[in-house]
Each structure stands twice: as C-alpha cells, then as structure tokens.
PDB file of C-alpha atoms in Angstrom:
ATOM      1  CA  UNK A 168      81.566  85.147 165.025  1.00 75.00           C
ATOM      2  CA  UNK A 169      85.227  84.666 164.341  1.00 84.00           C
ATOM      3  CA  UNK A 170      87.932  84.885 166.353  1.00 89.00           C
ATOM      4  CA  UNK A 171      90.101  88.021 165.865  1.00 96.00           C
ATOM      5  CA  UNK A 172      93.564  86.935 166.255  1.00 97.00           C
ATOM      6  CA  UNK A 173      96.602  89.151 166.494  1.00 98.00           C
ATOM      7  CA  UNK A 174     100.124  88.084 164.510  1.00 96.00           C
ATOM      8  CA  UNK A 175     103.082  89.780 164.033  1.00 92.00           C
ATOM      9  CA  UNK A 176     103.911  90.604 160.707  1.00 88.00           C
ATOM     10  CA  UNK A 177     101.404  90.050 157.555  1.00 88.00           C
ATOM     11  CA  UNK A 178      98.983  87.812 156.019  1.00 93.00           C
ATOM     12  CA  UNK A 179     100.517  84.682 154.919  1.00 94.00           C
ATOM     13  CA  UNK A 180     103.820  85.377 157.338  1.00 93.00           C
ATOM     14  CA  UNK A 181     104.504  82.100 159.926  1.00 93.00           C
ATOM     15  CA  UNK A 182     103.085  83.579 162.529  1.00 95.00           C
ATOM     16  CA  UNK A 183      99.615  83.424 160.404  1.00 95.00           C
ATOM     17  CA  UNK A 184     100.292  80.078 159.303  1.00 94.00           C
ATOM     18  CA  UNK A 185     100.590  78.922 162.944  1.00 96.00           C
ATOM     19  CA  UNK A 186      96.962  80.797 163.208  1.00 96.00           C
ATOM     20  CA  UNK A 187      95.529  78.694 160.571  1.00 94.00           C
ATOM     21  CA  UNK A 188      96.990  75.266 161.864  1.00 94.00           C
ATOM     22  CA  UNK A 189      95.534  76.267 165.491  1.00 93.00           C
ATOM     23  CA  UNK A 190      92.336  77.679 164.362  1.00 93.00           C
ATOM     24  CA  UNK A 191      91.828  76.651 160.707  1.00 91.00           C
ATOM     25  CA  UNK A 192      90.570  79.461 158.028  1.00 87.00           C
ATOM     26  CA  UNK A 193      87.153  81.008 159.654  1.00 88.00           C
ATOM     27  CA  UNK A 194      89.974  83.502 161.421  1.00 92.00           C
ATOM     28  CA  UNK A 195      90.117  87.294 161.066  1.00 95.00           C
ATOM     29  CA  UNK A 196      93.790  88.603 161.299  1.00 95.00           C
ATOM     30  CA  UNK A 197      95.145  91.643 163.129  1.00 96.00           C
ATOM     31  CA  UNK A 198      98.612  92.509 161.327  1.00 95.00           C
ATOM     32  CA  UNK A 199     100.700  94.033 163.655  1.00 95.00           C
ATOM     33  CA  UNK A 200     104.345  94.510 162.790  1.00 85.00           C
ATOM     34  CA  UNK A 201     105.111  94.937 166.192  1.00 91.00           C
ATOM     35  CA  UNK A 202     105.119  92.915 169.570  1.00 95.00           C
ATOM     36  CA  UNK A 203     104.358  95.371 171.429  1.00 97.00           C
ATOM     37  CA  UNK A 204     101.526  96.474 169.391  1.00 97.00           C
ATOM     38  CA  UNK A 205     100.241  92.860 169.183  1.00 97.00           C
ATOM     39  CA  UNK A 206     100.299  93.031 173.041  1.00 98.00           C
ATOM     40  CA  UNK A 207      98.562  96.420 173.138  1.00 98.00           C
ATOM     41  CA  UNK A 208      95.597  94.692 170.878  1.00 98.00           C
ATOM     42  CA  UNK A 209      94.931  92.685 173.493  1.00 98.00           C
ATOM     43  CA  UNK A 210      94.711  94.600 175.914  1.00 98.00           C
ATOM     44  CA  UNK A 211      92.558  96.724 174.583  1.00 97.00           C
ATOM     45  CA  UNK A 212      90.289  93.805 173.261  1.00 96.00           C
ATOM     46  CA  UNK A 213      90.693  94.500 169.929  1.00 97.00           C
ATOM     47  CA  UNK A 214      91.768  91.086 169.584  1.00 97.00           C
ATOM     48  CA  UNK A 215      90.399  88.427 171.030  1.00 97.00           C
ATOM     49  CA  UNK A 216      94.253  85.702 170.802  1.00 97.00           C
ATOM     50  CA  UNK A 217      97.951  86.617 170.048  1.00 98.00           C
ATOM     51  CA  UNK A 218     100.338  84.560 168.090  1.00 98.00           C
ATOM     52  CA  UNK A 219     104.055  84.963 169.418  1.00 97.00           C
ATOM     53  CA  UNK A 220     107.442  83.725 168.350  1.00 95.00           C
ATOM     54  CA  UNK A 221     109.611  82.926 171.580  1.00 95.00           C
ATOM     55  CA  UNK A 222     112.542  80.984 170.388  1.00 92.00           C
ATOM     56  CA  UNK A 223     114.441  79.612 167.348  1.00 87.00           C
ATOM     57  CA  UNK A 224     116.693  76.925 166.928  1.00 85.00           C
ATOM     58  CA  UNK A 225     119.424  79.552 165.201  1.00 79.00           C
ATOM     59  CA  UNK A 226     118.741  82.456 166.956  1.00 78.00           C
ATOM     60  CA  UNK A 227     118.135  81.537 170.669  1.00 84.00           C
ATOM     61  CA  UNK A 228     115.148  83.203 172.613  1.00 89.00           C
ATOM     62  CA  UNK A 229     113.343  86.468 171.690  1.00 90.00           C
ATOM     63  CA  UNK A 230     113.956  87.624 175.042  1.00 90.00           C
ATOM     64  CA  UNK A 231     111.429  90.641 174.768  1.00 92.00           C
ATOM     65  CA  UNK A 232     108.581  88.377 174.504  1.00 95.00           C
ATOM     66  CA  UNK A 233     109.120  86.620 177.829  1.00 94.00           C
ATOM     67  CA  UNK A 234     109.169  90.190 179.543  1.00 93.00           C
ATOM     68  CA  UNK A 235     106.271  91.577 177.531  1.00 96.00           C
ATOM     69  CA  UNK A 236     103.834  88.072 178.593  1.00 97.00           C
ATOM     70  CA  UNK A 237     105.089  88.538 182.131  1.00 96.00           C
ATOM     71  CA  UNK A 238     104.803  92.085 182.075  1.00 95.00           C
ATOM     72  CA  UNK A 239     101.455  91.848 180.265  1.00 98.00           C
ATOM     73  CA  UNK A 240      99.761  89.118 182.815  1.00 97.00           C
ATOM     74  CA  UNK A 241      99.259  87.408 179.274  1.00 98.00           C
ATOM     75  CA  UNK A 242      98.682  83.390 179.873  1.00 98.00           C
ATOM     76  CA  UNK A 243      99.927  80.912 177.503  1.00 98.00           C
ATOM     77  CA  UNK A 244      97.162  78.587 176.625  1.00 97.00           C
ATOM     78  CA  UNK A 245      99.136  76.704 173.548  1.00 97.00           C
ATOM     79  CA  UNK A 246     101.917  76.273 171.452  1.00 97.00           C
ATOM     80  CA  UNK A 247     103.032  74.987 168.168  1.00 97.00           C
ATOM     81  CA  UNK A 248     106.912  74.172 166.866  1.00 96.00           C
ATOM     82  CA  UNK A 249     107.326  75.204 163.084  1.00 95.00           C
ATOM     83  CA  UNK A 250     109.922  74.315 161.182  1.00 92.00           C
ATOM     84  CA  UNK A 251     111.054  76.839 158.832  1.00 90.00           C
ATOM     85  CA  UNK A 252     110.789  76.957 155.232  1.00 92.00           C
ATOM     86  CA  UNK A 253     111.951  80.233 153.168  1.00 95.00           C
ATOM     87  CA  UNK A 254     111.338  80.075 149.572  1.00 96.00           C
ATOM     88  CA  UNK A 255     112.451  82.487 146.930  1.00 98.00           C
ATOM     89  CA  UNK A 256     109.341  84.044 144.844  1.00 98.00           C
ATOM     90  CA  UNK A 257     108.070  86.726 142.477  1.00 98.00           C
ATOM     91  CA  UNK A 258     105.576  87.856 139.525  1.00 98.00           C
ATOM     92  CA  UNK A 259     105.265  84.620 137.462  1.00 97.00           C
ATOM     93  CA  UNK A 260     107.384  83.979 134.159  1.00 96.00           C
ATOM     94  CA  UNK A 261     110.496  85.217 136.005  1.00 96.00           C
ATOM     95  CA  UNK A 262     113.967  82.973 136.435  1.00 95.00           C
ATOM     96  CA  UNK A 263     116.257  83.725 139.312  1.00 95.00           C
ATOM     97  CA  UNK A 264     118.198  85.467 136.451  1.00 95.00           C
ATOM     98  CA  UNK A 265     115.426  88.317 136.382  1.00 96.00           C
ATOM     99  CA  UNK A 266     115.771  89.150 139.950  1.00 98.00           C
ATOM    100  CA  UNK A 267     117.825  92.210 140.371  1.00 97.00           C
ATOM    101  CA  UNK A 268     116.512  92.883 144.319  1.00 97.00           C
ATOM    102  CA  UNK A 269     115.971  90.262 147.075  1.00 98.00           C
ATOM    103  CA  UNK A 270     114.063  92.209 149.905  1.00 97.00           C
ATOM    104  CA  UNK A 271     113.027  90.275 153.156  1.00 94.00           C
ATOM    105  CA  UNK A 272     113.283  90.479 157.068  1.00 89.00           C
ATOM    106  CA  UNK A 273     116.829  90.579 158.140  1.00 90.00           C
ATOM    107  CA  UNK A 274     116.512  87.323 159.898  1.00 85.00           C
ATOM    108  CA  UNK A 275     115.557  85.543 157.052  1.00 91.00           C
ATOM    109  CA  UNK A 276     118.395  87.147 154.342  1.00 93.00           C
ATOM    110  CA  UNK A 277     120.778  86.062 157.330  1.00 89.00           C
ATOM    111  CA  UNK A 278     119.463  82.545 157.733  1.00 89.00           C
ATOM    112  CA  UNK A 279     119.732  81.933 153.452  1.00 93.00           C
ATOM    113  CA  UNK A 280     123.145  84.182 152.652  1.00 92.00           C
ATOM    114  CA  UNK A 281     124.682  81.364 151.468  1.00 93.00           C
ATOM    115  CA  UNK A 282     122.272  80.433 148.708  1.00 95.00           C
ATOM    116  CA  UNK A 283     123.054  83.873 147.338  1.00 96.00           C
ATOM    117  CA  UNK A 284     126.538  83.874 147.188  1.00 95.00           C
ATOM    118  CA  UNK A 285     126.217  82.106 144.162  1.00 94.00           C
ATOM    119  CA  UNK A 286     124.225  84.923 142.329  1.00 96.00           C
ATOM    120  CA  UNK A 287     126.261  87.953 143.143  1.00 95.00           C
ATOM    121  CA  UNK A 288     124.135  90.236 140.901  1.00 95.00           C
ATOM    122  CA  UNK A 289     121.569  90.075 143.254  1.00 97.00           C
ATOM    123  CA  UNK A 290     121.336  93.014 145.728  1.00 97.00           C
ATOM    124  CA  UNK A 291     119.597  91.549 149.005  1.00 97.00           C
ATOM    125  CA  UNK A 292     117.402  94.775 150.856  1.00 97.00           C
ATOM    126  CA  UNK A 293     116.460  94.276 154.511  1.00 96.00           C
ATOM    127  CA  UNK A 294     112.165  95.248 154.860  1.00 93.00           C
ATOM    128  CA  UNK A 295     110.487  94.986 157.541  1.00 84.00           C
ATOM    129  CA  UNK A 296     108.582  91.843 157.134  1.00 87.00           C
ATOM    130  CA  UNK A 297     108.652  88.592 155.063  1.00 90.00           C
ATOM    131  CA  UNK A 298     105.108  88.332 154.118  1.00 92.00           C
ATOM    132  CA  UNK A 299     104.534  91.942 153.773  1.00 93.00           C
ATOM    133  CA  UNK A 300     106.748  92.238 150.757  1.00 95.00           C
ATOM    134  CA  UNK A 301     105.354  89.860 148.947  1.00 96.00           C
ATOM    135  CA  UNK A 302     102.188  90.918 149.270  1.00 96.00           C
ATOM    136  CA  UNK A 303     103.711  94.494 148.051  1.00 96.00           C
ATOM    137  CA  UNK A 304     105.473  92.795 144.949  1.00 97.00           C
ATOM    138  CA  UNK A 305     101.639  91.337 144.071  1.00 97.00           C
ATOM    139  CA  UNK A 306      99.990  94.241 144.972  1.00 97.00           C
ATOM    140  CA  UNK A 307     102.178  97.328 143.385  1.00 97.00           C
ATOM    141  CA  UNK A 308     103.621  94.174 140.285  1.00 97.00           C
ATOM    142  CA  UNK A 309     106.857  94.856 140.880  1.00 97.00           C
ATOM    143  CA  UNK A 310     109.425  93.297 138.255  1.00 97.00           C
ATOM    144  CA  UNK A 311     112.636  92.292 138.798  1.00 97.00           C
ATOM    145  CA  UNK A 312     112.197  91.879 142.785  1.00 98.00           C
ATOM    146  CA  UNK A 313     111.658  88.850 144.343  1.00 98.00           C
ATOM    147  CA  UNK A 314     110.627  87.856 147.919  1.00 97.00           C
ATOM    148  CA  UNK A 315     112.141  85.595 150.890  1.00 97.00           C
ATOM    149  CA  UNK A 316     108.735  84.264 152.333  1.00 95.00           C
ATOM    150  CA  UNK A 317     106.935  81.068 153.441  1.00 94.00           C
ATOM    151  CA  UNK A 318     105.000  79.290 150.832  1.00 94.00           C
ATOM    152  CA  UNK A 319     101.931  80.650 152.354  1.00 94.00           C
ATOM    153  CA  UNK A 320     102.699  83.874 150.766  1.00 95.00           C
ATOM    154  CA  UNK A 321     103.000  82.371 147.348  1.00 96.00           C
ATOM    155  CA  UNK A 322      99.325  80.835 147.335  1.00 95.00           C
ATOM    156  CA  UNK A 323      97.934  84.056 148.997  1.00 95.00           C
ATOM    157  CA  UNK A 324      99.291  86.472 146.651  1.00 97.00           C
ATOM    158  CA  UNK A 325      99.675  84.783 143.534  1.00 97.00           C
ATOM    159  CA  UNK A 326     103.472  84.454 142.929  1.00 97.00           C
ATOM    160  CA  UNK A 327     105.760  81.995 141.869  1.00 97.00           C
ATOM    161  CA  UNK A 328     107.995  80.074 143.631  1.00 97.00           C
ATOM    162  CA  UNK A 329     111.862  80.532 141.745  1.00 96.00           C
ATOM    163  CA  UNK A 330     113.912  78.586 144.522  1.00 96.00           C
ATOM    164  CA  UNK A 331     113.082  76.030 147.527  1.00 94.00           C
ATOM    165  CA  UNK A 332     114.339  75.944 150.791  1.00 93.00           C
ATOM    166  CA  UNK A 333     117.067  78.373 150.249  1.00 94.00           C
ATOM    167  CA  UNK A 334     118.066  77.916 154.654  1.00 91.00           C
ATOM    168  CA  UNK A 335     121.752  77.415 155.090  1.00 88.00           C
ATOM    169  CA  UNK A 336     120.687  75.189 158.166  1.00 88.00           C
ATOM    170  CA  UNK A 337     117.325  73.235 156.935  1.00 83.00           C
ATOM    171  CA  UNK A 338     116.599  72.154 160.623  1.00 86.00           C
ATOM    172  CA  UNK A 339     115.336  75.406 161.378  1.00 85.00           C
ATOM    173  CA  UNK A 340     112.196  75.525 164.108  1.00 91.00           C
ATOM    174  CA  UNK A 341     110.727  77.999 165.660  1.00 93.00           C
ATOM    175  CA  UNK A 342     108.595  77.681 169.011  1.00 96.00           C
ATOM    176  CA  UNK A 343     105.559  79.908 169.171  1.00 97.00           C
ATOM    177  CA  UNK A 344     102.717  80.661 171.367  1.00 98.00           C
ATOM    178  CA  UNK A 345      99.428  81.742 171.593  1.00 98.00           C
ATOM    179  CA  UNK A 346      98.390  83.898 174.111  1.00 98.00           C
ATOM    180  CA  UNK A 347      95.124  85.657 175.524  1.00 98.00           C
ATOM    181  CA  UNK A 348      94.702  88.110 178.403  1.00 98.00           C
ATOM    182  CA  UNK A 349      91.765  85.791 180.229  1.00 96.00           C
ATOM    183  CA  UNK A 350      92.910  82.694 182.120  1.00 94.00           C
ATOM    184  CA  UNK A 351      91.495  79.777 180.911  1.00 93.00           C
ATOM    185  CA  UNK A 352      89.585  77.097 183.367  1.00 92.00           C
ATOM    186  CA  UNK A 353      91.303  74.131 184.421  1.00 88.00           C
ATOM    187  CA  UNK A 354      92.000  71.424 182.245  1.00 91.00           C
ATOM    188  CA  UNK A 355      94.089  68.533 183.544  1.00 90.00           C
ATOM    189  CA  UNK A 356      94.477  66.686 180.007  1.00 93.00           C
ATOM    190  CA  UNK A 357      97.603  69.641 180.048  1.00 97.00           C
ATOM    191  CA  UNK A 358     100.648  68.307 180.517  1.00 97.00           C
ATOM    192  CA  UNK A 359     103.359  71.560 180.208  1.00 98.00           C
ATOM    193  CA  UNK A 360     103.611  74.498 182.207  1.00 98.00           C
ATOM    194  CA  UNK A 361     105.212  78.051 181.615  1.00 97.00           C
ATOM    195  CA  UNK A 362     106.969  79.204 185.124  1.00 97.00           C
ATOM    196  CA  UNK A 363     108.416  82.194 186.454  1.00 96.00           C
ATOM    197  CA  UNK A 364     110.049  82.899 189.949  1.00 95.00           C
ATOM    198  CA  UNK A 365     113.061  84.708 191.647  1.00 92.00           C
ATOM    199  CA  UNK A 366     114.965  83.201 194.268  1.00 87.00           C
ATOM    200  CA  UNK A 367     117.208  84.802 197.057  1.00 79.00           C
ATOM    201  CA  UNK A 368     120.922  84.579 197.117  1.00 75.00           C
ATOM    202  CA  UNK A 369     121.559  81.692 199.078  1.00 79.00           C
ATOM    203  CA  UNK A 370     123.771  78.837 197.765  1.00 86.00           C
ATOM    204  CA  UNK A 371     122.082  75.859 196.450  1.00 87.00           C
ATOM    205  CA  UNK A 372     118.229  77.810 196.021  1.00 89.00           C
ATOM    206  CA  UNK A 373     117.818  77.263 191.925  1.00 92.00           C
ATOM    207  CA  UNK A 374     118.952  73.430 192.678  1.00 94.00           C
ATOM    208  CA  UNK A 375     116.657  73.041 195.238  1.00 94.00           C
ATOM    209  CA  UNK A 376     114.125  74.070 193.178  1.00 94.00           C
ATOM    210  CA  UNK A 377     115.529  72.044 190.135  1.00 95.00           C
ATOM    211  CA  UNK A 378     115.589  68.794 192.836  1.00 96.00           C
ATOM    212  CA  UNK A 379     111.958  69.597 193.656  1.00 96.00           C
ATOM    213  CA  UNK A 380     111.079  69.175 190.256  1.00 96.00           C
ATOM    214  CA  UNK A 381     112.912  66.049 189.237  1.00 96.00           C
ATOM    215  CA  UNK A 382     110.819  64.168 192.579  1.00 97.00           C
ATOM    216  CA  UNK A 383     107.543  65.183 191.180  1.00 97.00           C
ATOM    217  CA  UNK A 384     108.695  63.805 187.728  1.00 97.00           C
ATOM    218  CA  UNK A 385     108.267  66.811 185.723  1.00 96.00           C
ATOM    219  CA  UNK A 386     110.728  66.909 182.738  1.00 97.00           C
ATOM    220  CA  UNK A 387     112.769  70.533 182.448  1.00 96.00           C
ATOM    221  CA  UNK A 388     112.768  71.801 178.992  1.00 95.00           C
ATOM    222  CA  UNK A 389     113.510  75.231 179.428  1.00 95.00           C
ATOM    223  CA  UNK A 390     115.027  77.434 181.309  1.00 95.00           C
ATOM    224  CA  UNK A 391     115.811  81.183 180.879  1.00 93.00           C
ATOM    225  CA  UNK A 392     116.807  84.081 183.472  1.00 91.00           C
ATOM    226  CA  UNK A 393     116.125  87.581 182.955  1.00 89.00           C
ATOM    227  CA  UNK A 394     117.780  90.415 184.722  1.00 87.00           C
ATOM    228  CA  UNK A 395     114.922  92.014 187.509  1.00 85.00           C
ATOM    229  CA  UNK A 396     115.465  95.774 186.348  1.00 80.00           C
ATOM    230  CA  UNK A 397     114.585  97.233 189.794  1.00 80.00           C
ATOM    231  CA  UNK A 398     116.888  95.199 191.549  1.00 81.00           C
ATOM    232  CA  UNK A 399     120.717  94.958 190.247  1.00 80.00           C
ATOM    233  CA  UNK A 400     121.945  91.417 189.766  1.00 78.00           C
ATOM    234  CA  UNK A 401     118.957  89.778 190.999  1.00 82.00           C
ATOM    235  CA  UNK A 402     117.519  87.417 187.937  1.00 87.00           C
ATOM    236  CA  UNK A 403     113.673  86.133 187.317  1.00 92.00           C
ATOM    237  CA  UNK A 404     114.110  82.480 185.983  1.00 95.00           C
ATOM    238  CA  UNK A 405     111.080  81.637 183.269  1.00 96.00           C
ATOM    239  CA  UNK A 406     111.006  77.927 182.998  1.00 96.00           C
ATOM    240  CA  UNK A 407     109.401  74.678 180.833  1.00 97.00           C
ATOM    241  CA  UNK A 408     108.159  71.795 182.018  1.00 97.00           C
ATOM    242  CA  UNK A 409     106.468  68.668 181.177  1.00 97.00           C
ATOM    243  CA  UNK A 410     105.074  66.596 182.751  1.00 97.00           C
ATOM    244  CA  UNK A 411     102.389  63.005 182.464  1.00 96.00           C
ATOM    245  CA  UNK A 412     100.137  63.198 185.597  1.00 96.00           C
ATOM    246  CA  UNK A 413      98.323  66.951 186.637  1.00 96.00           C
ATOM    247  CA  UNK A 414      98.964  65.620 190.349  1.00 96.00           C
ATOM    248  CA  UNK A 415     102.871  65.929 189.884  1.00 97.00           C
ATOM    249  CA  UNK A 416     102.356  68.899 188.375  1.00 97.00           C
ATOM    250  CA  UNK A 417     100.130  70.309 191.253  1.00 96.00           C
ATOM    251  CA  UNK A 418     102.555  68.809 193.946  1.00 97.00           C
ATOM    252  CA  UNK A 419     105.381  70.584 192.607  1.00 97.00           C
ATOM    253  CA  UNK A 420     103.977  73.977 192.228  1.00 96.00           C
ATOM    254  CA  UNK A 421     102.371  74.069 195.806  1.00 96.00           C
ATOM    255  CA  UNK A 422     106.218  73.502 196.827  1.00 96.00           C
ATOM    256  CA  UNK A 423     107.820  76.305 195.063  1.00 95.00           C
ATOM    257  CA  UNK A 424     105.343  78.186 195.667  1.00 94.00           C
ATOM    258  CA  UNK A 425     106.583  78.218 199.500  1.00 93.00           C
ATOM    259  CA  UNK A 426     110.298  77.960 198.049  1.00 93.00           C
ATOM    260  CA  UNK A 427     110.337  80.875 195.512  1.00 93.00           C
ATOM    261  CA  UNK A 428     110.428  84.686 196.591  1.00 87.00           C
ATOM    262  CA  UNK A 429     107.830  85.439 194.217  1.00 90.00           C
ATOM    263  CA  UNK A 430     105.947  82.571 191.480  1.00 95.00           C
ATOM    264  CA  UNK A 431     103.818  82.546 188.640  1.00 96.00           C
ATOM    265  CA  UNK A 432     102.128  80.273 186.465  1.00 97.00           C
ATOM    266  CA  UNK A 433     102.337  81.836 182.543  1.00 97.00           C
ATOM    267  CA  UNK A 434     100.105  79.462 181.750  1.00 97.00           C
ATOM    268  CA  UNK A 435      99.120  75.363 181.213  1.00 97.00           C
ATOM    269  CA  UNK A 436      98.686  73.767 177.938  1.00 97.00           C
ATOM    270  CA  UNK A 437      99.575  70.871 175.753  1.00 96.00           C
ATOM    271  CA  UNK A 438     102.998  69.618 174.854  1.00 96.00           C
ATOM    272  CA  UNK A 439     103.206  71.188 170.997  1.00 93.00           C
ATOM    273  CA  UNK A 440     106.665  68.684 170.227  1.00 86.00           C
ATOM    274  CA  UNK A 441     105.356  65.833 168.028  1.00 70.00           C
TER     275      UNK A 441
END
C-alpha cells in the first residue's frame, strides 16, 4: 500500500518533487494549499507523512511552521535542501511574445521580477499556487497565459517550457522537512537534531547552553527564537545541530535537559546538506 503523503500546494509543485526524491513515484499525494490543513491531515490520519518548507535562502524562515510542528508534537524524521528552479511555461507553439498574463505564487513573481522588466506587456497575476496554475492552464487550455512553475509541472501537465531559470538570485535553496505525527525508533546512524527550549532570564543562560554544545562537539546550524505567547518577552529558541558520534549527541541533551526550563527533541535524522 502506498504511502499517503501530504504537500502543500499541487501536483508537480517543490514540495511534491521533494516527495518523489524521498519516496520515489509509488506515492499518493494529499494537495493541501494550506499548512495548517497539511497539519490537520495528519492528525487526523488521513495522511500517513507531511512535506514542509521551513526556510529559504531569500526569504528567511517560515516562522509558522516551527510553531505549527511544535504546537503539533509533529517529529522531524528527514530533510532535503532544494535549490530552486522557476521556469516560464504554457500551451505548446507559444513564444514569450504570446503571453499576455504571467500568474504564479507571489513568492515566486517576486523572486523573477527582474526577468520581466524586459517584457513590459506582460501583466504578472498573483494565484495561489505555482503548480496549481499550470495544471489549470493544461486543464481549462488557456491561451495567452503562461505559468511560473518548477519543471516538474511542465512534464506533468504537458506544457512547454518558453524561458529557463528566470530567478534574479540563481542560488536560491530552500530547506524542507518531512514530518509524521509517530516518533520513530532510535537510529544512531542520525547525525542532526531539531531542538527547542526556553531559558530563564539570567545573564549568560543561552551561552551556557551554546558552551555545552561546542564541548560535546555538536556543530550549531540553526538557531531561531520565537516569542512564548503566554508569557510577554519570554522567547522559545528552536535550534540545529550536527553532529558525528550519537554519544555527543546524547551527552549534550541529558545536560540541557537539566539546564533548560522546558526541552524538546523535534526530531533526529540525517544531515540533508550534500
């Protein structure tokens, strides 16, 4: 039986790509063009994995993910770092002269604005999703419209690719994870953990726990605080690490355990940076 997993956003969108490199083709998708309904189709087992952005290279952390994982009890068991590709594309035997109407996800018209500047008779048109309008240009053979979308789009729903790489900034890379409600047995071939803890007032407490890490050799690669709603100017800090031997890594966490008000492990899994 396949897996059901959950992605934001359409067939043939990133987040399905990332699906397909973790989990290859025998998948069945649950479109969700929502977070929070991704997270809801977990929890109500009508998915069995979830596929999450959580940070870009241009646009910083999605810091509503962190919340709804933590929020969620969701644990990380994976995570992949895509670099981003947006390509131009529409019903075949058109030129970029034909296009009247670019519509895409804001984030993407943003991240390729300058590539348009040169054809100011295009009118770009924010949608909600990359993937889901060219699947609506296939489906409904719209002419004259074109798509911002990931070549996976193009194969999966039959258009043709006008322009390449259209980014302003070609290193673009996006970090995303996959998540699942059940936490996963031990396995100490991992070598990165997802943290969270809050720490009282006193001077020195987020070094001490930085100093902790450094002596059990774990490598920081993240860290990100988030406001704790209930309690004003208190902060939860969600941090990366990496680290070679699961002992370290064991070490360290029985420390700030003891350290840290309150700690929790998001999950363990394997270093996705190549």
């Amino acid at each position: 039986m396949n897996k059901i997993i959950a992605i934001q956003g359409a067939e043939g969108s990133n987040h399905h790509k990332v699906a397909r490199d973790f989990y290859g083709t025998s998948i069945d998708l649950k479109e969700c063009m929502s977070f929070d309904v991704l997270v809801d189709s977990l929890l109500d087992n009508s998915a069995d994995l979830g596929i999450m952005a959580l940070e870009n290279t241009i646009a910083g952390s999605i810091i509503p993910n962190y919340a709804l994982i933590d929020q969620n009890n969701l644990h990380i068991i994976g995570e992949e770092y895509l670099n981003i590709h947006h390509h131009l594309m529409a019903l075949k035997g058109q030129g970029i002269e034909d296009i009247k109407e670019v519509w895409s996800h804001p984030m993407a018209l943003l991240q390729c604005k300058e590539f348009f500047k040169k054809y100011p008779h295009i009118k770009l048109v924010e949608d909600v999703d990359t993937a889901e309008v060219a699947k609506r240009i296939s489906k409904e053979n719209l002419i004259g419209i074109a798509a911002i979308a990931p070549q996976i789009a193009a194969e999966i729903f039959d258009l043709e690719v006008i322009e390449d790489e259209l980014q302003t900034i070609k290193d673009n890379s996006t970090r995303f994870v996959i998540v699942q409600t059940e936490k996963p047995a031990v396995d100490e071939e991992v070598n990165k953990a997802s943290l969270k803890f809050q720490l009282n007032h006193k001077r020195g407490s987020l070094a001490a726990i930085l100093n902790v890490m450094s002596d059990c050799k774990m490598n920081l690669t993240k860290i990100q605080s988030l406001p704790v709603i209930e309690t004003p100017w208190k902060y939860s800090f969600f941090v990366d690490v990496t680290f070679e031997a699961y002992k370290d890594y064991e070490k360290a966490q029985a420390i700030i355990e003891i350290m840290a008000e309150e700690f929790k492990i998001l999950g363990t899994y394997k270093n996705g940076r190549k």
